[in-house]
PDB file of C-alpha atoms in Angstrom:
ATOM      1  CA  MET A   1       0.000   0.000   0.000  1.00 45.00           C
ATOM      2  CA  LYS A   2       2.804   2.383   0.908  1.00 47.00           C
ATOM      3  CA  PHE A   3       4.623   1.598  -2.345  1.00 44.00           C
ATOM      4  CA  LYS A   4       1.471   2.313  -4.312  1.00 44.00           C
ATOM      5  CA  LEU A   5       0.994   5.557  -2.422  1.00 49.00           C
ATOM      6  CA  VAL A   6       4.521   6.674  -3.282  1.00 49.00           C
ATOM      7  CA  TRP A   7       3.856   6.192  -6.969  1.00 46.00           C
ATOM      8  CA  LEU A   8       0.572   8.073  -6.738  1.00 50.00           C
ATOM      9  CA  VAL A   9       2.276  10.964  -4.993  1.00 50.00           C
ATOM     10  CA  LEU A  10       5.035  11.037  -7.606  1.00 50.00           C
ATOM     11  CA  ILE A  11       2.448  11.138 -10.378  1.00 47.00           C
ATOM     12  CA  PHE A  12       0.617  13.926  -8.566  1.00 50.00           C
ATOM     13  CA  SER A  13       3.815  15.928  -8.131  1.00 51.00           C
ATOM     14  CA  LEU A  14       4.867  15.487 -11.761  1.00 47.00           C
ATOM     15  CA  ALA A  15       1.453  16.437 -13.109  1.00 48.00           C
ATOM     16  CA  THR A  16       1.233  19.558 -11.006  1.00 49.00           C
ATOM     17  CA  SER A  17       4.806  20.663 -11.683  1.00 47.00           C
ATOM     18  CA  CYS A  18       4.046  20.424 -15.393  1.00 45.00           C
ATOM     19  CA  ALA A  19       1.073  22.758 -14.846  1.00 40.00           C
ATOM     20  CA  PHE A  20      -1.579  20.134 -15.551  1.00 43.00           C
ATOM     21  CA  ALA A  21      -4.836  21.021 -13.816  1.00 47.00           C
ATOM     22  CA  PHE A  22      -7.112  18.543 -12.065  1.00 47.00           C
ATOM     23  CA  ASN A  23      -9.737  18.681 -14.773  1.00 57.00           C
ATOM     24  CA  THR A  24     -10.625  15.028 -15.268  1.00 68.00           C
ATOM     25  CA  GLU A  25     -12.428  12.525 -13.122  1.00 69.00           C
ATOM     26  CA  GLU A  26      -9.226  10.507 -12.681  1.00 69.00           C
ATOM     27  CA  ASP A  27      -7.337  13.585 -11.508  1.00 73.00           C
ATOM     28  CA  GLU A  28     -10.016  14.378  -8.949  1.00 78.00           C
ATOM     29  CA  ILE A  29     -10.004  10.807  -7.658  1.00 78.00           C
ATOM     30  CA  LEU A  30      -6.230  10.973  -7.201  1.00 80.00           C
ATOM     31  CA  ARG A  31      -6.409  14.319  -5.445  1.00 80.00           C
ATOM     32  CA  ASP A  32      -9.175  13.161  -3.134  1.00 84.00           C
ATOM     33  CA  PHE A  33      -7.215  10.017  -2.295  1.00 83.00           C
ATOM     34  CA  LEU A  34      -4.092  11.979  -1.451  1.00 86.00           C
ATOM     35  CA  TRP A  35      -6.163  14.471   0.533  1.00 90.00           C
ATOM     36  CA  ARG A  36      -7.601  11.676   2.678  1.00 88.00           C
ATOM     37  CA  GLU A  37      -4.112  10.299   3.243  1.00 87.00           C
ATOM     38  CA  PHE A  38      -2.833  13.726   4.256  1.00 89.00           C
ATOM     39  CA  THR A  39      -5.693  14.642   6.575  1.00 90.00           C
ATOM     40  CA  THR A  40      -5.417  11.340   8.447  1.00 90.00           C
ATOM     41  CA  LEU A  41      -1.736  11.835   9.236  1.00 90.00           C
ATOM     42  CA  PRO A  42      -1.034  12.283  12.961  1.00 90.00           C
ATOM     43  CA  LYS A  43      -0.674  15.909  13.984  1.00 90.00           C
ATOM     44  CA  ASN A  44       3.055  15.559  14.611  1.00 89.00           C
ATOM     45  CA  GLU A  45       3.635  13.970  11.186  1.00 90.00           C
ATOM     46  CA  ARG A  46       2.339  16.760   8.942  1.00 93.00           C
ATOM     47  CA  PRO A  47       2.989  20.495   8.538  1.00 94.00           C
ATOM     48  CA  LYS A  48       1.234  22.741  11.030  1.00 96.00           C
ATOM     49  CA  VAL A  49      -1.662  24.564   9.357  1.00 97.00           C
ATOM     50  CA  GLY A  50      -2.745  28.093  10.275  1.00 97.00           C
ATOM     51  CA  VAL A  51      -5.778  30.097   9.142  1.00 97.00           C
ATOM     52  CA  ALA A  52      -6.082  33.886   9.443  1.00 96.00           C
ATOM     53  CA  PHE A  53      -9.253  35.925   8.988  1.00 96.00           C
ATOM     54  CA  SER A  54      -9.118  39.568   7.900  1.00 92.00           C
ATOM     55  CA  ALA A  55     -10.971  42.573   9.227  1.00 88.00           C
ATOM     56  CA  GLY A  56     -13.851  43.976   7.201  1.00 83.00           C
ATOM     57  CA  GLY A  57     -16.954  44.841   9.203  1.00 82.00           C
ATOM     58  CA  THR A  58     -20.122  43.495   7.578  1.00 83.00           C
ATOM     59  CA  ARG A  59     -18.003  42.284   4.656  1.00 87.00           C
ATOM     60  CA  GLY A  60     -16.381  39.920   7.131  1.00 88.00           C
ATOM     61  CA  PHE A  61     -19.611  37.910   7.333  1.00 90.00           C
ATOM     62  CA  SER A  62     -18.236  36.288   4.185  1.00 93.00           C
ATOM     63  CA  HIS A  63     -15.858  34.464   6.539  1.00 95.00           C
ATOM     64  CA  ILE A  64     -18.813  32.472   7.887  1.00 95.00           C
ATOM     65  CA  GLY A  65     -19.415  31.049   4.417  1.00 95.00           C
ATOM     66  CA  VAL A  66     -15.724  30.190   4.124  1.00 96.00           C
ATOM     67  CA  VAL A  67     -15.817  28.460   7.518  1.00 95.00           C
ATOM     68  CA  GLU A  68     -18.663  26.234   6.342  1.00 95.00           C
ATOM     69  CA  VAL A  69     -16.593  24.997   3.389  1.00 96.00           C
ATOM     70  CA  LEU A  70     -13.410  24.563   5.439  1.00 96.00           C
ATOM     71  CA  ARG A  71     -15.260  22.476   8.024  1.00 94.00           C
ATOM     72  CA  GLU A  72     -16.701  20.192   5.358  1.00 94.00           C
ATOM     73  CA  SER A  73     -13.322  19.851   3.623  1.00 94.00           C
ATOM     74  CA  GLY A  74     -11.684  18.267   6.647  1.00 93.00           C
ATOM     75  CA  LEU A  75      -8.778  20.732   6.546  1.00 95.00           C
ATOM     76  CA  PRO A  76      -6.697  20.078   9.673  1.00 95.00           C
ATOM     77  CA  ILE A  77      -6.185  23.387  11.485  1.00 97.00           C
ATOM     78  CA  ASP A  78      -3.575  23.825  14.195  1.00 97.00           C
ATOM     79  CA  TYR A  79      -3.641  27.596  14.711  1.00 98.00           C
ATOM     80  CA  MET A  80      -6.078  30.406  14.010  1.00 97.00           C
ATOM     81  CA  ALA A  81      -6.011  34.190  14.275  1.00 97.00           C
ATOM     82  CA  GLY A  82      -8.309  37.031  13.356  1.00 95.00           C
ATOM     83  CA  THR A  83      -8.691  40.773  13.370  1.00 93.00           C
ATOM     84  CA  SER A  84     -11.910  42.714  13.985  1.00 90.00           C
ATOM     85  CA  MET A  85     -14.793  40.875  12.245  1.00 90.00           C
ATOM     86  CA  GLY A  86     -12.327  38.120  11.416  1.00 94.00           C
ATOM     87  CA  CYS A  87     -11.630  37.843  15.122  1.00 94.00           C
ATOM     88  CA  ILE A  88     -15.322  37.364  15.897  1.00 93.00           C
ATOM     89  CA  VAL A  89     -15.792  34.597  13.305  1.00 95.00           C
ATOM     90  CA  GLY A  90     -12.405  33.057  14.121  1.00 96.00           C
ATOM     91  CA  SER A  91     -13.159  32.847  17.833  1.00 96.00           C
ATOM     92  CA  PHE A  92     -16.474  31.093  17.132  1.00 95.00           C
ATOM     93  CA  PHE A  93     -14.701  28.662  14.781  1.00 95.00           C
ATOM     94  CA  ALA A  94     -11.896  28.003  17.262  1.00 96.00           C
ATOM     95  CA  ALA A  95     -14.462  27.387  20.004  1.00 96.00           C
ATOM     96  CA  ASP A  96     -16.248  24.857  17.769  1.00 94.00           C
ATOM     97  CA  VAL A  97     -19.504  26.826  17.799  1.00 94.00           C
ATOM     98  CA  PRO A  98     -21.963  24.963  15.508  1.00 93.00           C
ATOM     99  CA  GLN A  99     -22.183  26.264  11.965  1.00 92.00           C
ATOM    100  CA  GLU A 100     -25.923  26.769  12.416  1.00 92.00           C
ATOM    101  CA  ARG A 101     -25.218  29.306  15.143  1.00 90.00           C
ATOM    102  CA  LEU A 102     -22.752  31.186  12.959  1.00 89.00           C
ATOM    103  CA  MET A 103     -25.273  31.275  10.122  1.00 89.00           C
ATOM    104  CA  HIS A 104     -27.947  32.554  12.508  1.00 88.00           C
ATOM    105  CA  PHE A 105     -25.553  35.350  13.475  1.00 82.00           C
ATOM    106  CA  ALA A 106     -25.289  36.376   9.794  1.00 83.00           C
ATOM    107  CA  GLN A 107     -28.999  36.012   9.102  1.00 83.00           C
ATOM    108  CA  ASN A 108     -29.985  38.062  12.144  1.00 81.00           C
ATOM    109  CA  PRO A 109     -27.300  40.744  12.593  1.00 72.00           C
ATOM    110  CA  ARG A 110     -28.077  43.449  15.117  1.00 71.00           C
ATOM    111  CA  LEU A 111     -26.139  46.617  15.835  1.00 66.00           C
ATOM    112  CA  SER A 112     -27.603  46.409  19.330  1.00 67.00           C
ATOM    113  CA  TYR A 113     -25.170  43.527  19.990  1.00 70.00           C
ATOM    114  CA  LEU A 114     -22.345  46.058  19.817  1.00 75.00           C
ATOM    115  CA  SER A 115     -23.331  48.758  22.265  1.00 69.00           C
ATOM    116  CA  LYS A 116     -26.041  49.893  24.653  1.00 71.00           C
ATOM    117  CA  ASP A 117     -25.461  53.409  23.327  1.00 62.00           C
ATOM    118  CA  LEU A 118     -26.726  52.728  19.799  1.00 65.00           C
ATOM    119  CA  THR A 119     -29.971  54.553  20.473  1.00 62.00           C
ATOM    120  CA  PHE A 120     -31.424  57.848  19.287  1.00 54.00           C
ATOM    121  CA  VAL A 121     -30.099  59.622  22.380  1.00 64.00           C
ATOM    122  CA  GLY A 122     -26.732  57.926  22.017  1.00 62.00           C
ATOM    123  CA  VAL A 123     -26.394  59.058  18.404  1.00 64.00           C
ATOM    124  CA  ILE A 124     -27.267  62.632  19.374  1.00 68.00           C
ATOM    125  CA  LYS A 125     -24.535  62.564  22.024  1.00 66.00           C
ATOM    126  CA  TYR A 126     -22.085  61.119  19.500  1.00 62.00           C
ATOM    127  CA  VAL A 127     -22.806  63.853  16.971  1.00 60.00           C
ATOM    128  CA  PHE A 128     -23.074  66.886  19.235  1.00 58.00           C
ATOM    129  CA  LYS A 129     -20.978  65.988  22.286  1.00 64.00           C
ATOM    130  CA  ASN A 130     -18.268  63.834  20.678  1.00 75.00           C
ATOM    131  CA  SER A 131     -19.347  61.064  23.025  1.00 75.00           C
ATOM    132  CA  LEU A 132     -18.009  57.744  21.682  1.00 81.00           C
ATOM    133  CA  PHE A 133     -20.094  54.590  22.018  1.00 79.00           C
ATOM    134  CA  SER A 134     -19.157  51.974  24.620  1.00 82.00           C
ATOM    135  CA  SER A 135     -18.502  48.429  23.346  1.00 86.00           C
ATOM    136  CA  GLU A 136     -18.837  46.830  26.781  1.00 88.00           C
ATOM    137  CA  LYS A 137     -22.149  45.213  25.819  1.00 88.00           C
ATOM    138  CA  PHE A 138     -20.428  43.436  22.943  1.00 89.00           C
ATOM    139  CA  GLU A 139     -17.967  41.818  25.336  1.00 92.00           C
ATOM    140  CA  ASP A 140     -20.937  40.468  27.299  1.00 91.00           C
ATOM    141  CA  PHE A 141     -22.503  39.163  24.073  1.00 90.00           C
ATOM    142  CA  ILE A 142     -19.355  37.257  23.064  1.00 93.00           C
ATOM    143  CA  SER A 143     -18.904  35.899  26.579  1.00 94.00           C
ATOM    144  CA  ASP A 144     -22.471  34.578  26.565  1.00 91.00           C
ATOM    145  CA  GLU A 145     -22.071  33.013  23.117  1.00 91.00           C
ATOM    146  CA  LEU A 146     -18.812  31.264  24.057  1.00 93.00           C
ATOM    147  CA  GLY A 147     -19.805  30.355  27.583  1.00 92.00           C
ATOM    148  CA  GLY A 148     -17.110  32.528  29.143  1.00 93.00           C
ATOM    149  CA  LEU A 149     -14.283  30.537  27.536  1.00 95.00           C
ATOM    150  CA  TYR A 150     -10.618  31.425  28.030  1.00 97.00           C
ATOM    151  CA  TYR A 151      -8.097  31.213  25.194  1.00 96.00           C
ATOM    152  CA  GLU A 152      -6.429  28.337  27.013  1.00 96.00           C
ATOM    153  CA  ASP A 153      -9.681  26.312  26.771  1.00 94.00           C
ATOM    154  CA  LEU A 154     -10.257  26.656  23.016  1.00 96.00           C
ATOM    155  CA  PRO A 155     -10.142  23.422  20.947  1.00 96.00           C
ATOM    156  CA  ILE A 156      -7.991  25.247  18.362  1.00 97.00           C
ATOM    157  CA  PRO A 157      -5.278  27.643  19.593  1.00 97.00           C
ATOM    158  CA  PHE A 158      -6.460  31.134  18.696  1.00 97.00           C
ATOM    159  CA  ALA A 159      -5.188  34.692  18.961  1.00 97.00           C
ATOM    160  CA  CYS A 160      -6.463  38.094  17.934  1.00 94.00           C
ATOM    161  CA  ALA A 161      -4.860  41.435  17.245  1.00 93.00           C
ATOM    162  CA  SER A 162      -5.761  44.876  18.530  1.00 94.00           C
ATOM    163  CA  ALA A 163      -3.921  48.201  18.492  1.00 94.00           C
ATOM    164  CA  ASP A 164      -2.807  50.544  21.274  1.00 95.00           C
ATOM    165  CA  ILE A 165      -4.058  53.949  20.137  1.00 92.00           C
ATOM    166  CA  LYS A 166      -1.424  55.689  22.293  1.00 91.00           C
ATOM    167  CA  THR A 167       1.662  53.909  20.953  1.00 93.00           C
ATOM    168  CA  GLY A 168       0.532  52.356  17.651  1.00 89.00           C
ATOM    169  CA  GLU A 169       1.728  48.961  18.852  1.00 93.00           C
ATOM    170  CA  ARG A 170       0.022  45.701  18.025  1.00 94.00           C
ATOM    171  CA  VAL A 171      -1.417  44.052  21.146  1.00 95.00           C
ATOM    172  CA  VAL A 172      -2.049  40.308  20.917  1.00 96.00           C
ATOM    173  CA  PHE A 173      -4.613  38.439  22.988  1.00 96.00           C
ATOM    174  CA  ASN A 174      -3.919  34.725  23.395  1.00 95.00           C
ATOM    175  CA  SER A 175      -4.663  34.164  27.085  1.00 95.00           C
ATOM    176  CA  GLY A 176      -7.391  35.118  29.499  1.00 94.00           C
ATOM    177  CA  PRO A 177     -11.064  35.687  28.597  1.00 95.00           C
ATOM    178  CA  VAL A 178     -11.708  35.356  24.854  1.00 96.00           C
ATOM    179  CA  ALA A 179     -14.472  37.964  24.936  1.00 96.00           C
ATOM    180  CA  LEU A 180     -12.148  40.757  26.080  1.00 96.00           C
ATOM    181  CA  GLY A 181      -9.721  40.216  23.205  1.00 95.00           C
ATOM    182  CA  VAL A 182     -12.521  39.990  20.645  1.00 95.00           C
ATOM    183  CA  ARG A 183     -14.030  43.231  21.914  1.00 94.00           C
ATOM    184  CA  ALA A 184     -10.693  45.031  21.719  1.00 95.00           C
ATOM    185  CA  SER A 185      -9.979  43.677  18.237  1.00 94.00           C
ATOM    186  CA  MET A 186     -13.239  44.984  16.742  1.00 91.00           C
ATOM    187  CA  ASN A 187     -13.284  48.309  18.608  1.00 90.00           C
ATOM    188  CA  LEU A 188     -13.546  50.661  15.614  1.00 84.00           C
ATOM    189  CA  PRO A 189     -11.652  53.907  16.350  1.00 83.00           C
ATOM    190  CA  GLY A 190     -13.708  57.050  16.049  1.00 79.00           C
ATOM    191  CA  ILE A 191     -16.869  55.053  16.779  1.00 83.00           C
ATOM    192  CA  PHE A 192     -16.221  53.162  20.007  1.00 87.00           C
ATOM    193  CA  ALA A 193     -14.341  54.376  23.063  1.00 88.00           C
ATOM    194  CA  PRO A 194     -10.946  52.658  23.483  1.00 92.00           C
ATOM    195  CA  VAL A 195     -10.895  49.557  25.676  1.00 94.00           C
ATOM    196  CA  GLN A 196      -8.734  50.270  28.718  1.00 92.00           C
ATOM    197  CA  TYR A 197      -6.586  47.247  29.550  1.00 91.00           C
ATOM    198  CA  ARG A 198      -3.334  47.171  31.552  1.00 88.00           C
ATOM    199  CA  GLN A 199      -2.463  50.828  30.983  1.00 90.00           C
ATOM    200  CA  ARG A 200      -3.287  50.494  27.298  1.00 94.00           C
ATOM    201  CA  TYR A 201      -6.061  52.038  25.230  1.00 94.00           C
ATOM    202  CA  LEU A 202      -7.091  49.484  22.640  1.00 95.00           C
ATOM    203  CA  VAL A 203      -8.859  49.886  19.304  1.00 93.00           C
ATOM    204  CA  ASP A 204      -9.570  47.810  16.206  1.00 90.00           C
ATOM    205  CA  GLY A 205      -6.630  45.598  15.257  1.00 88.00           C
ATOM    206  CA  GLY A 206      -7.167  46.422  11.589  1.00 85.00           C
ATOM    207  CA  VAL A 207      -5.227  49.631  12.234  1.00 84.00           C
ATOM    208  CA  VAL A 208      -1.968  47.669  12.542  1.00 87.00           C
ATOM    209  CA  ASP A 209      -2.671  44.057  11.473  1.00 89.00           C
ATOM    210  CA  TYR A 210      -5.540  43.841   8.987  1.00 88.00           C
ATOM    211  CA  MET A 211      -4.684  40.254   8.061  1.00 91.00           C
ATOM    212  CA  PRO A 212      -2.766  38.499  10.894  1.00 93.00           C
ATOM    213  CA  ILE A 213      -0.722  36.048   8.826  1.00 94.00           C
ATOM    214  CA  ASP A 214       2.385  37.012  10.780  1.00 92.00           C
ATOM    215  CA  LEU A 215       0.544  36.163  13.985  1.00 95.00           C
ATOM    216  CA  ILE A 216      -0.271  32.556  13.049  1.00 96.00           C
ATOM    217  CA  LYS A 217       3.319  32.115  11.883  1.00 95.00           C
ATOM    218  CA  GLU A 218       4.515  33.305  15.275  1.00 95.00           C
ATOM    219  CA  MET A 219       2.186  30.717  16.827  1.00 96.00           C
ATOM    220  CA  GLY A 220       3.912  27.960  14.845  1.00 96.00           C
ATOM    221  CA  ALA A 221       2.038  27.619  11.540  1.00 96.00           C
ATOM    222  CA  GLN A 222       4.116  26.314   8.625  1.00 96.00           C
ATOM    223  CA  TRP A 223       1.438  26.458   5.911  1.00 97.00           C
ATOM    224  CA  THR A 224      -0.860  29.475   6.073  1.00 97.00           C
ATOM    225  CA  LEU A 225      -4.287  30.243   4.617  1.00 97.00           C
ATOM    226  CA  ALA A 226      -5.448  33.869   4.444  1.00 95.00           C
ATOM    227  CA  VAL A 227      -9.200  34.481   4.325  1.00 95.00           C
ATOM    228  CA  PHE A 228      -9.891  37.984   3.056  1.00 90.00           C
ATOM    229  CA  ALA A 229     -13.097  39.985   2.486  1.00 85.00           C
ATOM    230  CA  LEU A 230     -12.208  41.988  -0.613  1.00 74.00           C
ATOM    231  CA  PRO A 231     -14.031  45.330  -0.989  1.00 68.00           C
ATOM    232  CA  ASP A 232     -14.555  47.456  -4.095  1.00 62.00           C
ATOM    233  CA  TYR A 233     -13.997  51.165  -3.457  1.00 60.00           C
ATOM    234  CA  SER A 234     -14.606  52.310  -7.023  1.00 58.00           C
ATOM    235  CA  LYS A 235     -18.415  52.513  -6.959  1.00 62.00           C
ATOM    236  CA  THR A 236     -19.049  54.878  -4.066  1.00 65.00           C
ATOM    237  CA  VAL A 237     -17.643  58.052  -2.519  1.00 64.00           C
ATOM    238  CA  PRO A 238     -18.240  58.631   1.211  1.00 58.00           C
ATOM    239  CA  SER A 239     -20.813  61.314   1.949  1.00 56.00           C
ATOM    240  CA  THR A 240     -20.740  61.350   5.760  1.00 59.00           C
ATOM    241  CA  ILE A 241     -18.165  61.746   8.526  1.00 56.00           C
ATOM    242  CA  LEU A 242     -18.672  58.119   9.520  1.00 58.00           C
ATOM    243  CA  GLY A 243     -18.260  57.063   5.903  1.00 59.00           C
ATOM    244  CA  TYR A 244     -14.908  58.825   5.666  1.00 56.00           C
ATOM    245  CA  ILE A 245     -13.714  57.296   8.933  1.00 58.00           C
ATOM    246  CA  VAL A 246     -14.593  53.825   7.664  1.00 61.00           C
ATOM    247  CA  ARG A 247     -13.068  54.430   4.213  1.00 61.00           C
ATOM    248  CA  THR A 248      -9.819  55.638   5.761  1.00 63.00           C
ATOM    249  CA  GLY A 249      -9.603  52.406   7.737  1.00 60.00           C
ATOM    250  CA  ASP A 250     -10.362  50.386   4.613  1.00 63.00           C
ATOM    251  CA  LEU A 251      -7.622  52.064   2.613  1.00 60.00           C
ATOM    252  CA  ARG A 252      -5.150  51.524   5.427  1.00 59.00           C
ATOM    253  CA  GLY A 253      -6.223  47.889   5.516  1.00 59.00           C
ATOM    254  CA  ALA A 254      -5.670  47.512   1.767  1.00 60.00           C
ATOM    255  CA  VAL A 255      -2.062  48.675   2.156  1.00 59.00           C
ATOM    256  CA  LEU A 256      -1.448  46.241   5.009  1.00 57.00           C
ATOM    257  CA  MET A 257      -3.129  43.464   3.043  1.00 61.00           C
ATOM    258  CA  GLU A 258      -0.650  43.714   0.179  1.00 63.00           C
ATOM    259  CA  SER A 259       2.169  42.697   2.510  1.00 64.00           C
ATOM    260  CA  SER A 260       0.176  39.968   4.261  1.00 63.00           C
ATOM    261  CA  GLU A 261      -0.981  38.406   0.999  1.00 69.00           C
ATOM    262  CA  LYS A 262       2.624  37.783  -0.019  1.00 77.00           C
ATOM    263  CA  GLN A 263       3.281  35.948   3.262  1.00 85.00           C
ATOM    264  CA  ALA A 264       0.400  33.483   2.901  1.00 92.00           C
ATOM    265  CA  ASN A 265       0.700  30.152   1.127  1.00 95.00           C
ATOM    266  CA  PHE A 266      -2.858  30.401  -0.163  1.00 96.00           C
ATOM    267  CA  LEU A 267      -5.512  33.118  -0.288  1.00 94.00           C
ATOM    268  CA  ILE A 268      -9.291  32.822  -0.308  1.00 95.00           C
ATOM    269  CA  SER A 269     -10.523  36.262  -1.278  1.00 90.00           C
ATOM    270  CA  ALA A 270     -14.293  36.799  -1.200  1.00 90.00           C
ATOM    271  CA  ARG A 271     -15.229  39.652  -3.539  1.00 86.00           C
ATOM    272  CA  VAL A 272     -17.926  41.312  -1.461  1.00 84.00           C
ATOM    273  CA  GLY A 273     -18.061  44.349  -3.744  1.00 74.00           C
ATOM    274  CA  ASP A 274     -19.343  47.583  -2.315  1.00 73.00           C
ATOM    275  CA  ILE A 275     -20.975  46.157   0.821  1.00 77.00           C
ATOM    276  CA  ASN A 276     -20.488  48.818   3.465  1.00 72.00           C
ATOM    277  CA  VAL A 277     -18.691  48.041   6.722  1.00 69.00           C
ATOM    278  CA  MET A 278     -21.826  48.864   8.733  1.00 69.00           C
ATOM    279  CA  GLN A 279     -24.389  47.582   6.202  1.00 76.00           C
ATOM    280  CA  THR A 280     -25.767  44.737   8.300  1.00 78.00           C
ATOM    281  CA  SER A 281     -28.658  44.143   5.895  1.00 82.00           C
ATOM    282  CA  GLU A 282     -26.093  42.644   3.497  1.00 85.00           C
ATOM    283  CA  ALA A 283     -24.586  40.219   6.019  1.00 87.00           C
ATOM    284  CA  GLU A 284     -26.313  37.126   4.620  1.00 90.00           C
ATOM    285  CA  ARG A 285     -25.319  37.992   1.049  1.00 89.00           C
ATOM    286  CA  ALA A 286     -21.718  38.407   2.185  1.00 90.00           C
ATOM    287  CA  MET A 287     -21.884  34.952   3.784  1.00 92.00           C
ATOM    288  CA  GLU A 288     -23.178  33.420   0.545  1.00 93.00           C
ATOM    289  CA  ILE A 289     -20.375  35.077  -1.454  1.00 93.00           C
ATOM    290  CA  GLY A 290     -17.836  33.667   0.996  1.00 94.00           C
ATOM    291  CA  ALA A 291     -19.221  30.131   0.687  1.00 95.00           C
ATOM    292  CA  LYS A 292     -19.151  30.208  -3.119  1.00 95.00           C
ATOM    293  CA  THR A 293     -15.662  31.695  -3.212  1.00 95.00           C
ATOM    294  CA  ALA A 294     -14.304  29.049  -0.828  1.00 96.00           C
ATOM    295  CA  PHE A 295     -15.997  26.214  -2.703  1.00 96.00           C
ATOM    296  CA  ASP A 296     -14.455  27.381  -5.990  1.00 96.00           C
ATOM    297  CA  ALA A 297     -11.036  27.660  -4.320  1.00 96.00           C
ATOM    298  CA  LEU A 298     -11.209  24.296  -2.547  1.00 94.00           C
ATOM    299  CA  GLY A 299      -9.511  22.235  -5.266  1.00 91.00           C
ATOM    300  CA  PRO A 300      -6.550  24.606  -5.773  1.00 93.00           C
ATOM    301  CA  MET A 301      -6.195  24.978  -1.999  1.00 95.00           C
ATOM    302  CA  LYS A 302      -5.937  21.209  -1.526  1.00 94.00           C
ATOM    303  CA  GLU A 303      -3.376  20.969  -4.318  1.00 91.00           C
ATOM    304  CA  ASN A 304      -1.292  23.748  -2.770  1.00 94.00           C
ATOM    305  CA  LEU A 305      -1.245  22.130   0.661  1.00 95.00           C
ATOM    306  CA  LEU A 306      -0.615  18.642  -0.728  1.00 91.00           C
ATOM    307  CA  LEU A 307       2.419  19.866  -2.654  1.00 89.00           C
ATOM    308  CA  PHE A 308       3.679  21.729   0.413  1.00 91.00           C
ATOM    309  CA  GLY A 309       3.292  18.604   2.555  1.00 85.00           C
ATOM    310  CA  ILE A 310       4.364  15.971   0.065  1.00 80.00           C
ATOM    311  CA  ASP A 311       7.532  15.126   2.016  1.00 76.00           C
ATOM    312  CA  TYR A 312       5.394  14.362   5.049  1.00 71.00           C
ATOM    313  CA  VAL A 313       3.186  11.998   3.051  1.00 67.00           C
ATOM    314  CA  LEU A 314       6.234  10.168   1.674  1.00 67.00           C
ATOM    315  CA  LYS A 315       7.745   9.474   5.103  1.00 65.00           C
TER     316      LYS A 315
END
């Protein structure tokens, strides 16, 4: 059996190196066979796999669709990280929250989850008194959803990135209550008051680490998958103060993304078009785009990882 497997792997390697695509039934059978062999390898006998989820606000609901496909694919995941909306979805994934619950989150998004201040009076204070919204209620929401889990208790090691608004430093959460780190990571500057934590004032991690590929590498990942919610800025021009704040963050994120994309072994990029960061009515559509994008990318992703890990299969 092992001898036969070696020959199959050699055929696979030769075909791919010659730029032949898996476009026949026989090719797909071979790929699926090798994929099953790879995914059944003991954890210490294969490359460590890491998945990172980008920021993106409502666009980041596309990550939920990607998660559905990744779960069904059987991709072994050793490390995960996320920023902002990617941190929310990533924490649910790492905690093994059922896919049905994630889908419910996308189908029933509510801004009221984020803050107790998102009321008529709260908006008036924000506009006329420069009174930022509190995100404390969101921390309670995440804690309730995850049952008060700590990072140390998660089935998949997970970390999230936030930014210290005073120093510009990246602040990583990988221990303690998960909900606190998630809150800090999605704390949009200019909208929510900074989260005060250990003499730091924390805001959305997208300011410094829009796509935390470097973070999962620091955790120990050898093969990395970047999951990105790709916006389209060309169709709209901001017309409000909030719109300009959000667009500035998006443009900053696009610059950071260019560097992160080069670090990843494979990229799943959901083209969520001109869905606005705060446009919660489009959350379900973003999720559907993510699922389709991931499904279309599944074959090439498997091929990429199989080639990366071919030495492990041959051992």
